Short mmCIF file of C-alpha atoms and ligand atoms in Angstrom, two decimals:
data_model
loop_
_atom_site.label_atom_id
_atom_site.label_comp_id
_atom_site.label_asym_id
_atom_site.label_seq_id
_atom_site.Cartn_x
_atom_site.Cartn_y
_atom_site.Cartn_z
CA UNK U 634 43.06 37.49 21.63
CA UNK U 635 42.97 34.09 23.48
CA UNK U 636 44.83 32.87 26.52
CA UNK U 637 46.85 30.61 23.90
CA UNK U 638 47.72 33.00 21.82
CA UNK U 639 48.52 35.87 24.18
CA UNK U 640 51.25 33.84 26.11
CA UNK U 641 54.61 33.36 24.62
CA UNK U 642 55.03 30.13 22.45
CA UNK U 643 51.63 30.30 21.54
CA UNK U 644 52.03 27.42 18.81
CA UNK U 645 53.51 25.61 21.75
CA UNK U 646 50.65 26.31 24.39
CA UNK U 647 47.86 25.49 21.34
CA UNK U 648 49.90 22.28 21.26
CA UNK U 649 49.90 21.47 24.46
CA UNK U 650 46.23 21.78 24.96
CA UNK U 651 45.59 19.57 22.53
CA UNK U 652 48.36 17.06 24.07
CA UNK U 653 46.95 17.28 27.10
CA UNK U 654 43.49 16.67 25.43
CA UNK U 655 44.87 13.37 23.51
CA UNK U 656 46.38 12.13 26.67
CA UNK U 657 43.32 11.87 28.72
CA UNK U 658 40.82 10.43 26.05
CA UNK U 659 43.38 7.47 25.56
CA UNK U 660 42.25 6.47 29.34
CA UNK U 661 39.07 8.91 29.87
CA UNK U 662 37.45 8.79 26.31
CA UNK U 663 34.04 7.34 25.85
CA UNK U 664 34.77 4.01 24.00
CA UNK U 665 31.80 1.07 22.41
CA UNK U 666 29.84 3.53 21.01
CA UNK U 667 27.87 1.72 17.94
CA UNK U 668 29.61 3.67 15.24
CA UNK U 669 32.95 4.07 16.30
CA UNK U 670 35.39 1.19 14.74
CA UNK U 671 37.05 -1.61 16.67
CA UNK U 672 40.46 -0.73 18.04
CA UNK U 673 43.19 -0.02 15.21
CA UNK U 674 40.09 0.30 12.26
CA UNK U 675 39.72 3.42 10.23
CA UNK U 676 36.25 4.86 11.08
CA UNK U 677 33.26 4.16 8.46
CA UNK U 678 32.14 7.73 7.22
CA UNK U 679 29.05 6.17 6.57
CA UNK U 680 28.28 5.24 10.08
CA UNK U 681 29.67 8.10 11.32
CA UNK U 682 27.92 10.56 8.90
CA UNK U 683 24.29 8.71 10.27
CA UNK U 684 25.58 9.04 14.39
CA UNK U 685 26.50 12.65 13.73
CA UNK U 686 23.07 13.52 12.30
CA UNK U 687 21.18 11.45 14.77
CA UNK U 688 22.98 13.39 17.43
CA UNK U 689 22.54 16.57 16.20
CA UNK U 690 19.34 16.94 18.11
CA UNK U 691 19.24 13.99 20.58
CA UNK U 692 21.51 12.43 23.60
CA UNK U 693 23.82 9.95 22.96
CA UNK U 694 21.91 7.29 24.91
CA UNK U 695 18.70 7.55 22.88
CA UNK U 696 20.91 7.83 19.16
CA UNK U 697 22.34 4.38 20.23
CA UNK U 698 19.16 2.27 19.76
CA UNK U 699 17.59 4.06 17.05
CA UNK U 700 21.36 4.39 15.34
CA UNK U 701 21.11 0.25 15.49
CA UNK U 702 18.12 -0.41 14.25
CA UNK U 703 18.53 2.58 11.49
CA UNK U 704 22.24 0.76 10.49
CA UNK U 705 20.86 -2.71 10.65
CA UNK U 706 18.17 -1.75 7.57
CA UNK U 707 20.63 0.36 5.77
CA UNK U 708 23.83 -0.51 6.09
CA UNK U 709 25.56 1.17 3.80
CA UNK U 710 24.87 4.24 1.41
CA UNK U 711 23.91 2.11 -1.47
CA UNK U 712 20.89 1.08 0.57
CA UNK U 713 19.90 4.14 1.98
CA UNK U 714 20.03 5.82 -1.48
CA UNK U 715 17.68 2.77 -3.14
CA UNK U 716 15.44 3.00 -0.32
CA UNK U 717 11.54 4.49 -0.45
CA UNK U 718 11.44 7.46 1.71
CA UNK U 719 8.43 6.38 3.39
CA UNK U 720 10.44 3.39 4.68
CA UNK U 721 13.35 5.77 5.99
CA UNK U 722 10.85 7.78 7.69
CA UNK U 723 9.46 4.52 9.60
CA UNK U 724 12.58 3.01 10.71
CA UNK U 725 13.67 6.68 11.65
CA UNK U 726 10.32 6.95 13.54
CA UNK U 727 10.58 8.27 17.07
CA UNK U 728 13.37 9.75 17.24
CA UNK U 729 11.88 13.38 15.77
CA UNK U 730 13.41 16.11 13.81
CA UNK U 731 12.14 13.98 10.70
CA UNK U 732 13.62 16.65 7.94
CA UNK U 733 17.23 14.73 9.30
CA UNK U 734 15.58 11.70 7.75
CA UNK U 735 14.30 12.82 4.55
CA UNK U 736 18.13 15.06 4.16
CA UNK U 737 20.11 11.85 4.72
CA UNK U 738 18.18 10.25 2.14
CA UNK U 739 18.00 13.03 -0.47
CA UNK U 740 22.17 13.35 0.70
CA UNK U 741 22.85 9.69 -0.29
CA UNK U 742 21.25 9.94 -3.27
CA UNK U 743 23.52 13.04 -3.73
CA UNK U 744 26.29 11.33 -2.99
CA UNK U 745 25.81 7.95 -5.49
CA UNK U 746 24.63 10.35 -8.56
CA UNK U 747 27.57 13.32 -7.82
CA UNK U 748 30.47 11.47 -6.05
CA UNK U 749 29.45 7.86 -7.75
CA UNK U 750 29.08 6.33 -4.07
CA UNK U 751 32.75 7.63 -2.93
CA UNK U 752 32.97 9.75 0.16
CA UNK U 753 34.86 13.12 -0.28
CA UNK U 754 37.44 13.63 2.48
CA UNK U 755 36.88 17.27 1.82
CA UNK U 756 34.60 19.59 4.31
CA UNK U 757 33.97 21.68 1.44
CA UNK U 758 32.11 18.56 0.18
CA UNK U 759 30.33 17.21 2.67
CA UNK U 760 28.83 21.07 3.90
CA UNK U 761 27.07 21.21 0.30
CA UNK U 762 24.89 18.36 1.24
CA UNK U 763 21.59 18.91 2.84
CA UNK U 764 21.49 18.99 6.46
CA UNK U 765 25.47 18.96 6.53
CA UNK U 766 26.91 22.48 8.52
CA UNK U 767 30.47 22.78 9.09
CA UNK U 768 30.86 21.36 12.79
CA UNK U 769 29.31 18.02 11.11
CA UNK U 770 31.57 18.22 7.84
CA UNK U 771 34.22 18.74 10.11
CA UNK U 772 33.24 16.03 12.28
CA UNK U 773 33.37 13.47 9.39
CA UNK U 774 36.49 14.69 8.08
CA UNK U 775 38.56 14.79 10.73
CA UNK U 776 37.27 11.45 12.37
CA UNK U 777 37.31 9.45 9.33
CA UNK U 778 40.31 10.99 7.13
CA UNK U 779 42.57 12.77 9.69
CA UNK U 780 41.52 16.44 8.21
CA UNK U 781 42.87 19.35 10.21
CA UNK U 782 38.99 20.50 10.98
CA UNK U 783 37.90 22.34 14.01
CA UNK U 784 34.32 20.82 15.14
CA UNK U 785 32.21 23.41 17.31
CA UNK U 786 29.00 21.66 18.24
CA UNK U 787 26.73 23.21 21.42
CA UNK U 788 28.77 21.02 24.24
CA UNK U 789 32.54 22.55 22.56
CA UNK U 790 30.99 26.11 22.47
CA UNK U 791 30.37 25.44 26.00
CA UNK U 792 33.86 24.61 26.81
CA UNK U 793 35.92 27.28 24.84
CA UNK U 794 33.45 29.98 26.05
CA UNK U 795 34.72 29.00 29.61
CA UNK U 796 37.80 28.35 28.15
CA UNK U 797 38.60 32.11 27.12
CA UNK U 798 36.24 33.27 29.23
CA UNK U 799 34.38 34.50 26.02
CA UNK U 800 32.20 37.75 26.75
CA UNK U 801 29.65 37.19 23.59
CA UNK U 802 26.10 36.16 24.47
CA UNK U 803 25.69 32.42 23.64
CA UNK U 804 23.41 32.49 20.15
CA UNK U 805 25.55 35.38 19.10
CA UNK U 806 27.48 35.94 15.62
CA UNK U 807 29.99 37.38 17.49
CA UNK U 808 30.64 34.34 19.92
CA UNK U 809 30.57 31.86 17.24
CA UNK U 810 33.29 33.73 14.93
CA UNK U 811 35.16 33.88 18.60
CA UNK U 812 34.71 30.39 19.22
CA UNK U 813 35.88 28.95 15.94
CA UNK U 814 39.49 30.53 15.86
CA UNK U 815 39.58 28.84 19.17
CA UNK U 816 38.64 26.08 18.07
CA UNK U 817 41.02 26.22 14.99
CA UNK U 818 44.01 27.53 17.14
CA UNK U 819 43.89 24.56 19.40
CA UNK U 820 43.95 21.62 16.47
CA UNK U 821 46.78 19.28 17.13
CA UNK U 822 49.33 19.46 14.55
CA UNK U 823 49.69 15.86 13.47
CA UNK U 824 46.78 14.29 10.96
CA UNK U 825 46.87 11.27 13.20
CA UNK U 826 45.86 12.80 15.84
CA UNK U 827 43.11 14.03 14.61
CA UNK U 828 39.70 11.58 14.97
CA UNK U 829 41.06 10.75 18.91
CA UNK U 830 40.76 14.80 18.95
CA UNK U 831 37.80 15.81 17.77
CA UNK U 832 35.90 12.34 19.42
CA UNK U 833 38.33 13.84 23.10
CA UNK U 834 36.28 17.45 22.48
CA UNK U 835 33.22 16.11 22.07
CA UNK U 836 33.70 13.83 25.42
CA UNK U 837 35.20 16.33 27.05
CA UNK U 838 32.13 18.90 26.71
CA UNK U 839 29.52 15.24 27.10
CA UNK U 840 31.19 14.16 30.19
CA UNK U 841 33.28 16.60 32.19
CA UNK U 842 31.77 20.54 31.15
CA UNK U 843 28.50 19.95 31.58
CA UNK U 844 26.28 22.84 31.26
CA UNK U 845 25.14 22.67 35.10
CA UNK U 846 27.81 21.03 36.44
CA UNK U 847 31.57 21.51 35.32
CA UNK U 848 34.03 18.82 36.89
CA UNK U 849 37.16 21.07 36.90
CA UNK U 850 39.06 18.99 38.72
CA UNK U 851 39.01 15.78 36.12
CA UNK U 852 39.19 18.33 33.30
CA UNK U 853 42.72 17.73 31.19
CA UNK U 854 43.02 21.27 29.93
CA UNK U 855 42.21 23.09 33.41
CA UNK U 856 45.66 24.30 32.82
CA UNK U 857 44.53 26.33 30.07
CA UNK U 858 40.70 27.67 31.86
CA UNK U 859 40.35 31.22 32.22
CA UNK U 860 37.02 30.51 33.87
CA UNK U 861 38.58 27.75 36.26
CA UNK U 862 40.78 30.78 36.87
CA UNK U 863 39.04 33.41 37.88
CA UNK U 864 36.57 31.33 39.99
CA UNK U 865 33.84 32.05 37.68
CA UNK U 866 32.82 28.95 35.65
CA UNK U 867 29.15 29.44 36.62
CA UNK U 868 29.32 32.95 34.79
CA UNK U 869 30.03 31.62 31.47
CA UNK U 870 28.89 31.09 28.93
CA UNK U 871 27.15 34.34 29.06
CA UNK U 872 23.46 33.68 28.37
CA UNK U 873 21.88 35.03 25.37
CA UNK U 874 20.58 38.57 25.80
CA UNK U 875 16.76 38.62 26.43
CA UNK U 876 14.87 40.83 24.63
CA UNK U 877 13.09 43.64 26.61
CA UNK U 878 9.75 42.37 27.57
CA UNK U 879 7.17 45.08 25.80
CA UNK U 880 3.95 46.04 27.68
CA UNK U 881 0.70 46.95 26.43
CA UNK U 882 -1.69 49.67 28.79
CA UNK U 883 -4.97 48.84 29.73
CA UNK U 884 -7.79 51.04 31.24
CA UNK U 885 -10.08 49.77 33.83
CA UNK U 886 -13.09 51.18 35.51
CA UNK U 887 -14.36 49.71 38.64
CA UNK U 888 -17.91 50.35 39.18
CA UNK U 889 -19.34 49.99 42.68
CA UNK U 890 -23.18 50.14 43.30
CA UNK U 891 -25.04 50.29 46.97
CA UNK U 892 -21.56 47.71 48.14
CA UNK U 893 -22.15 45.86 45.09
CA UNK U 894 -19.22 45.49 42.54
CA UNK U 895 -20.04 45.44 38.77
CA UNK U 896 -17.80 43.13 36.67
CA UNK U 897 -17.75 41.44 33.53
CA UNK U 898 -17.37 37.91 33.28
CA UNK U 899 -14.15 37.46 30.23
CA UNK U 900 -15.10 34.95 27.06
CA UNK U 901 -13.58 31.07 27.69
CA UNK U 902 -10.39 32.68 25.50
CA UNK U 903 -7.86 35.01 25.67
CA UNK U 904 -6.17 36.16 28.58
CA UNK U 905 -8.02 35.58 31.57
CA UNK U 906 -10.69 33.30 29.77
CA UNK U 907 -13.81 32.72 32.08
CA UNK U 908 -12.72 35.05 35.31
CA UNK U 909 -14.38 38.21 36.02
CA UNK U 910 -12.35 41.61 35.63
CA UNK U 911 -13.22 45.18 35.54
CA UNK U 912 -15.04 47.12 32.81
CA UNK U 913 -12.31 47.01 29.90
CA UNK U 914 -12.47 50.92 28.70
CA UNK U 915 -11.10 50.56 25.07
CA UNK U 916 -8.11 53.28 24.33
CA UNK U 917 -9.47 55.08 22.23
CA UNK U 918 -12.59 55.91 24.32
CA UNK U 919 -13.54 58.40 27.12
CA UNK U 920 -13.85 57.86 30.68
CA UNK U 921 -17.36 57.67 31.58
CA UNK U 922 -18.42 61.40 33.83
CA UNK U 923 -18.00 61.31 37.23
CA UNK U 924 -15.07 58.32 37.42
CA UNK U 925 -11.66 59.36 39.02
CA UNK U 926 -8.13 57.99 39.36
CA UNK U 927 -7.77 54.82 41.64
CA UNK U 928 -4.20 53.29 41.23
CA UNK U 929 -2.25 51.94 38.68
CA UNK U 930 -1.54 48.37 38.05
CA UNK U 931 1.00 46.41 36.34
CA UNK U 932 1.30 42.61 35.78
CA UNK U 933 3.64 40.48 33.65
CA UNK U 934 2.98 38.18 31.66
CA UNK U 935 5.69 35.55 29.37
CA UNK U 936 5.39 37.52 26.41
CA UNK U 937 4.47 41.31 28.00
CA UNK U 938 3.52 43.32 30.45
CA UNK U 939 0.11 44.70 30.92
CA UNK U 940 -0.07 48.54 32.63
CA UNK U 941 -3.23 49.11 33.84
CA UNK U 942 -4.76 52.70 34.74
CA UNK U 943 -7.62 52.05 37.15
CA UNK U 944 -10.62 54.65 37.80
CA UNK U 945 -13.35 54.28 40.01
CA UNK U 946 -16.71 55.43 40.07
CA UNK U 947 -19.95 55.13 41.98
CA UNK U 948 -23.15 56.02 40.68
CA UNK U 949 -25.55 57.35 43.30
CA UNK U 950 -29.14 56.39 41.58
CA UNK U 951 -29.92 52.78 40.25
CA UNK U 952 -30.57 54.64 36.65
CA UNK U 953 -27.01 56.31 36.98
CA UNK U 954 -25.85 52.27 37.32
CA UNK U 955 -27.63 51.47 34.90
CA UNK U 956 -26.92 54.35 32.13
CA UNK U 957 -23.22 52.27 32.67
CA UNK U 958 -24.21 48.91 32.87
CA UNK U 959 -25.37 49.68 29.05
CA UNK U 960 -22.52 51.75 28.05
CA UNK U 961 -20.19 48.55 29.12
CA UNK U 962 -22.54 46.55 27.16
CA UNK U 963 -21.83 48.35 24.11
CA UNK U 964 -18.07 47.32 24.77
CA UNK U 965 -19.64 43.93 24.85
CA UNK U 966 -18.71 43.36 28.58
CA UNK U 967 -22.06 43.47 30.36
CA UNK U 968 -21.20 44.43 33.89
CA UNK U 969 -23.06 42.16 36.41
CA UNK U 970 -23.40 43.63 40.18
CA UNK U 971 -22.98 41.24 43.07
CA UNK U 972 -21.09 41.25 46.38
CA UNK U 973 -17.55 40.76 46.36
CA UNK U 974 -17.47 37.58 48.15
CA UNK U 975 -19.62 36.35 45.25
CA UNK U 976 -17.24 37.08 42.88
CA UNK U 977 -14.54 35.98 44.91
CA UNK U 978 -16.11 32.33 44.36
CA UNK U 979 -16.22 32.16 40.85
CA UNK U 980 -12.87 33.36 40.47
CA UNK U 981 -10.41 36.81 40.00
CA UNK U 982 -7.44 37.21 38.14
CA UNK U 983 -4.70 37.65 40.55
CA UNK U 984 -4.23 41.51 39.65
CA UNK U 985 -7.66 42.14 40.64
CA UNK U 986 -8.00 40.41 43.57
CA UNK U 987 -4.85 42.78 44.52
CA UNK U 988 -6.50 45.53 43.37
CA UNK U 989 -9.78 44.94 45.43
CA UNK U 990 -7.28 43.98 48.30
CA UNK U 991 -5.57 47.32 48.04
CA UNK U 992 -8.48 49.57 47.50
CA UNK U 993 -10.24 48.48 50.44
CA UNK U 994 -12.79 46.68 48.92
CA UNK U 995 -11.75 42.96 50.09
CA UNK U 996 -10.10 42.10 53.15
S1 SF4 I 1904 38.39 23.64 33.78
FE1 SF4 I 1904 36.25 23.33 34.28
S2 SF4 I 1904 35.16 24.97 33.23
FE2 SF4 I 1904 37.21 24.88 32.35
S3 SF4 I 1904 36.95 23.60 30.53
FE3 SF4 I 1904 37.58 22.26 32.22
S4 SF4 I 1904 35.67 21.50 33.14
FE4 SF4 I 1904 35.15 23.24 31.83
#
């Protein structure tokens, strides 16, 4: 249950969210934006169908060029639908995300052969056209015919999950279902109302939420902010759960000869290309006679962690270091023997100059 809907009046409180909401985009709202209409002019769904796809993936700022230039070629369905794709991908070119060009094409074509070049003021409609989800459909239909349709785009998820302070990890099923009965429960009741709405949610969440930075104190509906509340708008929303970072085990033997380390120089890929590291002991093999435990290691990486067992030995007779110089060489990792300080020049992962560091062997 929401804030709204757990106070009494909750129809009232919903209501007077969204009044608050209307008030402050008739002064606050961002206005001149290439596809919205001159004052008093319904909205073009055309135009707006093109801005909301542009933006699906890029800033206002950058849309606005690229929305000109992409309006100024085709200006109106008819001419998108005619047009070669190749040519839609050009004039689209540089703004990335190209399978948005190639679905508004196909999607205008849709629209000519299955609506015969009328736009549907249905949601329904509009979300069976490629590249078309429900926050867009809902976009379109609300700005352009007054449909009671509850947009949730990444910058409104933002500000209901603060909103209600929502628990759900952002990415989640479970936030989303949340967020869109908030969303729906805070619609103003009045058709008319309804494109200075949704455009007043979409500035709100653009211009006053931000992600880093929320401005509470311009916000219209910090009335209504559980977060505001409870001091803890940083907290929310709550980040997407990370998955457990797995680790893999390793088993290293360090091989030390008259004060003379022997390591094995890694191939230029791969983890660690090109730096020297101890003899790699693959899992499934022995430790050689005569090695015993050193220390364990671990060290993460982005995508794991690597556990490392670490044994030492030190043969006592130049054939001993060599009966393992040729063992390692069978693991294709020729150990070569030189004085730390050697090694230290041509370079050590930084696990193993710890290791060397901890074990006495480098200062
Ligand atoms: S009060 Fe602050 S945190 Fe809450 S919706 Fe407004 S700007 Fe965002």
């Amino acid at each position: 249950m929401s804030a709204l809907t757990k106070r009494p009046g909750g129809a009232a409180v919903a209501e007077s969210f969204a009044t608050q909401l209307l008030r402050w985009a008739r002064t606050h709202g961002r206005t001149g934006l290439p596809w919205q209409p001159p004052p008093g002019s319904l909205a073009d769904p055309y135009r707006v169908w093109v801005s909301e796809i542009m933006l699906q993936q890029t800033q206002v700022q950058s849309v606005r060029g690229y929305f000109q230039r992409f309006t100024d070629r085709f200006p109106s369905l008819g001419s998108l639908a005619k047009a070669d794709l190749q040519e839609v991908l050009a004039v689209w070119s540089g703004l990335g995300y190209y399978a948005r060009a190639r679905n508004l094409h196909r999607a205008a074509q849709q629209i000519e052969a299955a609506w015969g070049g009328r736009f549907s003021d249905r949601a329904e409609d509009w979300q069976r056209l490629p590249g078309v989800g429900r926050s867009t459909a809902a976009a379109i239909v609300s700005i352009c015919f007054g449909q009671r349709e509850a947009i949730l785009d990444a910058n409104v998820r933002r500000v209901l999950a603060r909103q209600v302070m929502a628990q759900e990890p952002w990415g989640s099923a479970a936030l989303d279902q949340r967020l869109w009965q908030e969303a729906e429960q805070r619609l103003p009741l009045r058709r008319q109302d309804m494109p200075r709405y949704t455009q007043a949610m979409m500035d709100l969440g653009a211009t006053v939420c931000l992600s880093r930075s929320a401005d509470c104190a311009a916000c219209p509906v910090v009335g209504f902010c559980q977060a505001h509340a409870a001091g803890r708008v940083a907290d929310f929303p709550v980040p997407r759960a990370k998955a457990p970072r797995p680790s893999r085990k390793a088993f290293w033997l360090l091989v030390v000869y008259q004060n003379q380390l022997g390591l094995w120089q890694r191939p230029p890929e791969g983890i660690w290309g090109g730096l020297w590291t101890p003899w790699d002991i693959p899992a499934a093999e022995p430790w050689p006679q005569g090695s015993e435990p050193l220390t364990m290691l671990r060290h993460g990486f982005t995508h794991f962690t690597l556990e490392v067992e670490v044994r030492l030995i030190s043969p006592q007779t130049k054939a001993g270091m060599l009966s393992l110089q040729r063992q390692s060489r069978g693991h294709g990792q020729t150990l070569e023997f030189r004085p730390l300080v050697d090694f230290l020049a041509l370079g050590l992962p930084a696990p193993v100059r710890r290791l060397l560091a901890s074990s006495g062997l480098a200062g």
